[in-house]
């Protein structure tokens, strides 16, 4: 019997790099993602037209700690790579789902450990948790100190628009590793970012609950400033794009994801979202909060 498994990408609404230091974040799963189609076979044989999957498959099997049922299959993706939408996390989530039948936080944890093993990047658990735990119309409030998570309903009538800066996330991995080390060493500006960012996550959750969209806009703007000045993870193209997004009518906008290039996220009135995306330079995706990893 043929089975199909889907793991979404994610957009982080706010709470950047907080997963490296026990803070808070508020990501959402999106409609774009990876699909793995499998059928029973004599041996495990999974492929992707996008590149070699062997290391990821090996890492997931090792982290599951037991040999999976042998299947053969192919991965396909609607997620742009290198846009900061969690494409590599969704690959490991879909593999852990299809081969291990895991769900929820356990799925996210196995996928995170597998990704670290396969790619050698000391990533946090933001992307995998968003992909595993997402729900239609909701963001996921994550507390990385306890791994407690809670669904937060998003205001009706708001679309999520992701706009790529055109700057590939080149050298992003070395930047990420460096920032992680600086945080561990307690560098004041880096720690200040993570602490103030967790406060902004709480503020955004409260403002959503009150329907106070101007406050959400202020907090996103302050979050981007903190990433620019204290965490130094933005690039000028991202800074300009955020300014432009507000000028073009976004309710809120900030850089999103691992930084050093990649994309911004903007919250835009749903009826204006397509026109807004067309007014912004570069590639963009109009999306909304969607369900997490699942069998189709
Ligand atoms: C990347 C990492 C995540 C997280 C973000 C920044 O996406 O994979 O774990 O640290 O950067 O918030």
mmCIF file of N, CA, C and O in Angstrom, residues 192-238:
data_model
loop_
_atom_site.group_PDB
_atom_site.id
_atom_site.type_symbol
_atom_site.label_atom_id
_atom_site.label_comp_id
_atom_site.label_asym_id
_atom_site.label_seq_id
_atom_site.Cartn_x
_atom_site.Cartn_y
_atom_site.Cartn_z
ATOM 1 N N UNK A 192 21.138 40.156 25.927
ATOM 2 C CA UNK A 192 20.083 41.178 25.988
ATOM 3 C C UNK A 192 19.025 40.912 24.914
ATOM 4 O O UNK A 192 17.834 41.012 25.145
ATOM 5 N N UNK A 193 19.481 40.547 23.713
ATOM 6 C CA UNK A 193 18.505 40.248 22.652
ATOM 7 C C UNK A 193 17.570 39.114 23.061
ATOM 8 O O UNK A 193 16.351 39.242 22.954
ATOM 9 N N UNK A 194 18.153 38.010 23.521
ATOM 10 C CA UNK A 194 17.311 36.838 23.817
ATOM 11 C C UNK A 194 16.316 37.166 24.933
ATOM 12 O O UNK A 194 15.143 36.793 24.865
ATOM 13 N N UNK A 195 16.787 37.922 25.941
ATOM 14 C CA UNK A 195 15.877 38.247 27.051
ATOM 15 C C UNK A 195 14.776 39.199 26.613
ATOM 16 O O UNK A 195 13.600 38.997 26.912
ATOM 17 N N UNK A 196 15.158 40.236 25.865
ATOM 18 C CA UNK A 196 14.121 41.195 25.446
ATOM 19 C C UNK A 196 13.182 40.539 24.438
ATOM 20 O O UNK A 196 11.977 40.795 24.428
ATOM 21 N N UNK A 197 13.709 39.627 23.629
ATOM 22 C CA UNK A 197 12.878 38.962 22.606
ATOM 23 C C UNK A 197 11.798 38.095 23.261
ATOM 24 O O UNK A 197 10.658 38.072 22.802
ATOM 25 N N UNK A 198 12.127 37.409 24.330
ATOM 26 C CA UNK A 198 11.119 36.585 25.008
ATOM 27 C C UNK A 198 10.006 37.468 25.564
ATOM 28 O O UNK A 198 8.830 37.098 25.514
ATOM 29 N N UNK A 199 10.354 38.650 26.052
ATOM 30 C CA UNK A 199 9.342 39.609 26.514
ATOM 31 C C UNK A 199 8.434 40.028 25.359
ATOM 32 O O UNK A 199 7.217 40.151 25.525
ATOM 33 N N UNK A 200 9.033 40.212 24.190
ATOM 34 C CA UNK A 200 8.211 40.609 23.032
ATOM 35 C C UNK A 200 7.278 39.478 22.606
ATOM 36 O O UNK A 200 6.153 39.718 22.176
ATOM 37 N N UNK A 201 7.737 38.223 22.726
ATOM 38 C CA UNK A 201 6.859 37.093 22.386
ATOM 39 C C UNK A 201 5.618 37.141 23.273
ATOM 40 O O UNK A 201 4.489 37.051 22.787
ATOM 41 N N UNK A 202 5.838 37.324 24.596
ATOM 42 C CA UNK A 202 4.692 37.430 25.510
ATOM 43 C C UNK A 202 3.798 38.585 25.115
ATOM 44 O O UNK A 202 2.574 38.467 25.096
ATOM 45 N N UNK A 203 4.420 39.706 24.766
ATOM 46 C CA UNK A 203 3.659 40.894 24.382
ATOM 47 C C UNK A 203 2.810 40.656 23.143
ATOM 48 O O UNK A 203 1.659 41.103 23.072
ATOM 49 N N UNK A 204 3.359 39.941 22.167
ATOM 50 C CA UNK A 204 2.614 39.676 20.932
ATOM 51 C C UNK A 204 1.432 38.740 21.229
ATOM 52 O O UNK A 204 0.322 38.946 20.725
ATOM 53 N N UNK A 205 1.653 37.725 22.074
ATOM 54 C CA UNK A 205 0.556 36.806 22.431
ATOM 55 C C UNK A 205 -0.574 37.599 23.089
ATOM 56 O O UNK A 205 -1.748 37.443 22.733
ATOM 57 N N UNK A 206 -0.218 38.504 24.021
ATOM 58 C CA UNK A 206 -1.241 39.330 24.690
ATOM 59 C C UNK A 206 -1.948 40.237 23.690
ATOM 60 O O UNK A 206 -3.166 40.389 23.718
ATOM 61 N N UNK A 207 -1.160 40.859 22.803
ATOM 62 C CA UNK A 207 -1.753 41.801 21.841
ATOM 63 C C UNK A 207 -2.684 41.063 20.875
ATOM 64 O O UNK A 207 -3.745 41.577 20.520
ATOM 65 N N UNK A 208 -2.318 39.849 20.455
ATOM 66 C CA UNK A 208 -3.213 39.053 19.610
ATOM 67 C C UNK A 208 -4.530 38.802 20.351
ATOM 68 O O UNK A 208 -5.608 38.919 19.793
ATOM 69 N N UNK A 209 -4.425 38.454 21.633
ATOM 70 C CA UNK A 209 -5.625 38.119 22.411
ATOM 71 C C UNK A 209 -6.547 39.338 22.523
ATOM 72 O O UNK A 209 -7.764 39.206 22.518
ATOM 73 N N UNK A 210 -5.931 40.529 22.603
ATOM 74 C CA UNK A 210 -6.742 41.763 22.709
ATOM 75 C C UNK A 210 -7.147 42.286 21.337
ATOM 76 O O UNK A 210 -7.874 43.271 21.231
ATOM 77 N N UNK A 211 -6.595 41.689 20.264
ATOM 78 C CA UNK A 211 -6.850 42.221 18.919
ATOM 79 C C UNK A 211 -6.164 43.563 18.701
ATOM 80 O O UNK A 211 -6.593 44.364 17.875
ATOM 81 N N UNK A 212 -5.059 43.806 19.439
ATOM 82 C CA UNK A 212 -4.361 45.093 19.361
ATOM 83 C C UNK A 212 -3.249 45.000 18.296
ATOM 84 O O UNK A 212 -2.075 44.787 18.611
ATOM 85 N N UNK A 213 -3.628 45.161 17.035
ATOM 86 C CA UNK A 213 -2.653 44.970 15.952
ATOM 87 C C UNK A 213 -1.572 46.057 15.910
ATOM 88 O O UNK A 213 -0.417 45.742 15.597
ATOM 89 N N UNK A 214 -1.888 47.325 16.231
ATOM 90 C CA UNK A 214 -0.796 48.313 16.275
ATOM 91 C C UNK A 214 0.318 47.899 17.239
ATOM 92 O O UNK A 214 1.502 48.096 16.956
ATOM 93 N N UNK A 215 -0.047 47.306 18.374
ATOM 94 C CA UNK A 215 0.959 46.847 19.346
ATOM 95 C C UNK A 215 1.805 45.708 18.750
ATOM 96 O O UNK A 215 3.016 45.648 18.954
ATOM 97 N N UNK A 216 1.149 44.806 17.984
ATOM 98 C CA UNK A 216 1.905 43.730 17.328
ATOM 99 C C UNK A 216 2.940 44.355 16.384
ATOM 100 O O UNK A 216 4.107 43.947 16.348
ATOM 101 N N UNK A 217 2.516 45.390 15.657
ATOM 102 C CA UNK A 217 3.426 46.086 14.743
ATOM 103 C C UNK A 217 4.623 46.677 15.468
ATOM 104 O O UNK A 217 5.770 46.547 15.018
ATOM 105 N N UNK A 218 4.380 47.306 16.624
ATOM 106 C CA UNK A 218 5.484 47.905 17.403
ATOM 107 C C UNK A 218 6.455 46.832 17.878
ATOM 108 O O UNK A 218 7.673 47.017 17.851
ATOM 109 N N UNK A 219 5.899 45.709 18.336
ATOM 110 C CA UNK A 219 6.756 44.654 18.893
ATOM 111 C C UNK A 219 7.583 43.981 17.800
ATOM 112 O O UNK A 219 8.751 43.643 18.016
ATOM 113 N N UNK A 220 7.000 43.784 16.609
ATOM 114 C CA UNK A 220 7.782 43.212 15.505
ATOM 115 C C UNK A 220 8.923 44.168 15.129
ATOM 116 O O UNK A 220 10.041 43.742 14.868
ATOM 117 N N UNK A 221 8.603 45.471 15.102
ATOM 118 C CA UNK A 221 9.619 46.454 14.736
ATOM 119 C C UNK A 221 10.755 46.450 15.759
ATOM 120 O O UNK A 221 11.941 46.437 15.400
ATOM 121 N N UNK A 222 10.394 46.404 17.033
ATOM 122 C CA UNK A 222 11.404 46.376 18.096
ATOM 123 C C UNK A 222 12.221 45.079 18.021
ATOM 124 O O UNK A 222 13.428 45.078 18.271
ATOM 125 N N UNK A 223 11.571 43.980 17.652
ATOM 126 C CA UNK A 223 12.280 42.707 17.510
ATOM 127 C C UNK A 223 13.318 42.775 16.398
ATOM 128 O O UNK A 223 14.456 42.307 16.551
ATOM 129 N N UNK A 224 12.932 43.389 15.293
ATOM 130 C CA UNK A 224 13.897 43.514 14.185
ATOM 131 C C UNK A 224 15.069 44.397 14.607
ATOM 132 O O UNK A 224 16.229 44.068 14.320
ATOM 133 N N UNK A 225 14.798 45.499 15.297
ATOM 134 C CA UNK A 225 15.871 46.388 15.762
ATOM 135 C C UNK A 225 16.843 45.642 16.665
ATOM 136 O O UNK A 225 18.051 45.815 16.583
ATOM 137 N N UNK A 226 16.290 44.808 17.548
ATOM 138 C CA UNK A 226 17.127 44.051 18.469
ATOM 139 C C UNK A 226 18.012 43.058 17.701
ATOM 140 O O UNK A 226 19.185 42.856 18.039
ATOM 141 N N UNK A 227 17.453 42.483 16.642
ATOM 142 C CA UNK A 227 18.253 41.557 15.821
ATOM 143 C C UNK A 227 19.327 42.312 15.038
ATOM 144 O O UNK A 227 20.393 41.779 14.754
ATOM 145 N N UNK A 228 19.037 43.560 14.697
ATOM 146 C CA UNK A 228 19.995 44.362 13.927
ATOM 147 C C UNK A 228 21.108 44.875 14.833
ATOM 148 O O UNK A 228 22.284 44.728 14.539
ATOM 149 N N UNK A 229 20.717 45.420 15.990
ATOM 150 C CA UNK A 229 21.691 46.122 16.831
ATOM 151 C C UNK A 229 22.348 45.176 17.847
ATOM 152 O O UNK A 229 23.569 45.134 17.958
ATOM 153 N N UNK A 230 21.544 44.408 18.587
ATOM 154 C CA UNK A 230 22.094 43.589 19.675
ATOM 155 C C UNK A 230 22.584 42.217 19.185
ATOM 156 O O UNK A 230 23.621 41.739 19.628
ATOM 157 N N UNK A 231 21.827 41.604 18.311
ATOM 158 C CA UNK A 231 22.214 40.242 17.900
ATOM 159 C C UNK A 231 23.035 40.240 16.612
ATOM 160 O O UNK A 231 23.723 39.267 16.306
ATOM 161 N N UNK A 232 22.956 41.357 15.858
ATOM 162 C CA UNK A 232 23.709 41.507 14.597
ATOM 163 C C UNK A 232 23.544 40.305 13.688
ATOM 164 O O UNK A 232 24.525 39.680 13.268
ATOM 165 N N UNK A 233 22.265 39.986 13.414
ATOM 166 C CA UNK A 233 21.984 38.839 12.531
ATOM 167 C C UNK A 233 21.216 39.266 11.276
ATOM 168 O O UNK A 233 20.813 38.424 10.491
ATOM 169 N N UNK A 234 21.005 40.591 11.110
ATOM 170 C CA UNK A 234 20.310 41.021 9.890
ATOM 171 C C UNK A 234 21.353 41.428 8.847
ATOM 172 O O UNK A 234 22.555 41.454 9.126
ATOM 173 N N UNK A 235 20.904 41.727 7.653
ATOM 174 C CA UNK A 235 21.748 42.346 6.617
ATOM 175 C C UNK A 235 20.961 43.573 6.128
ATOM 176 O O UNK A 235 19.742 43.635 6.301
ATOM 177 N N UNK A 236 21.648 44.564 5.512
ATOM 178 C CA UNK A 236 20.949 45.803 5.126
ATOM 179 C C UNK A 236 19.732 45.551 4.235
ATOM 180 O O UNK A 236 18.733 46.261 4.351
ATOM 181 N N UNK A 237 19.810 44.542 3.382
ATOM 182 C CA UNK A 237 18.663 44.254 2.506
ATOM 183 C C UNK A 237 17.423 43.875 3.325
ATOM 184 O O UNK A 237 16.307 44.248 2.977
ATOM 185 N N UNK A 238 17.613 43.123 4.422
ATOM 186 C CA UNK A 238 16.480 42.763 5.284
ATOM 187 C C UNK A 238 15.941 44.001 5.991
ATOM 188 O O UNK A 238 14.724 44.180 6.113
#
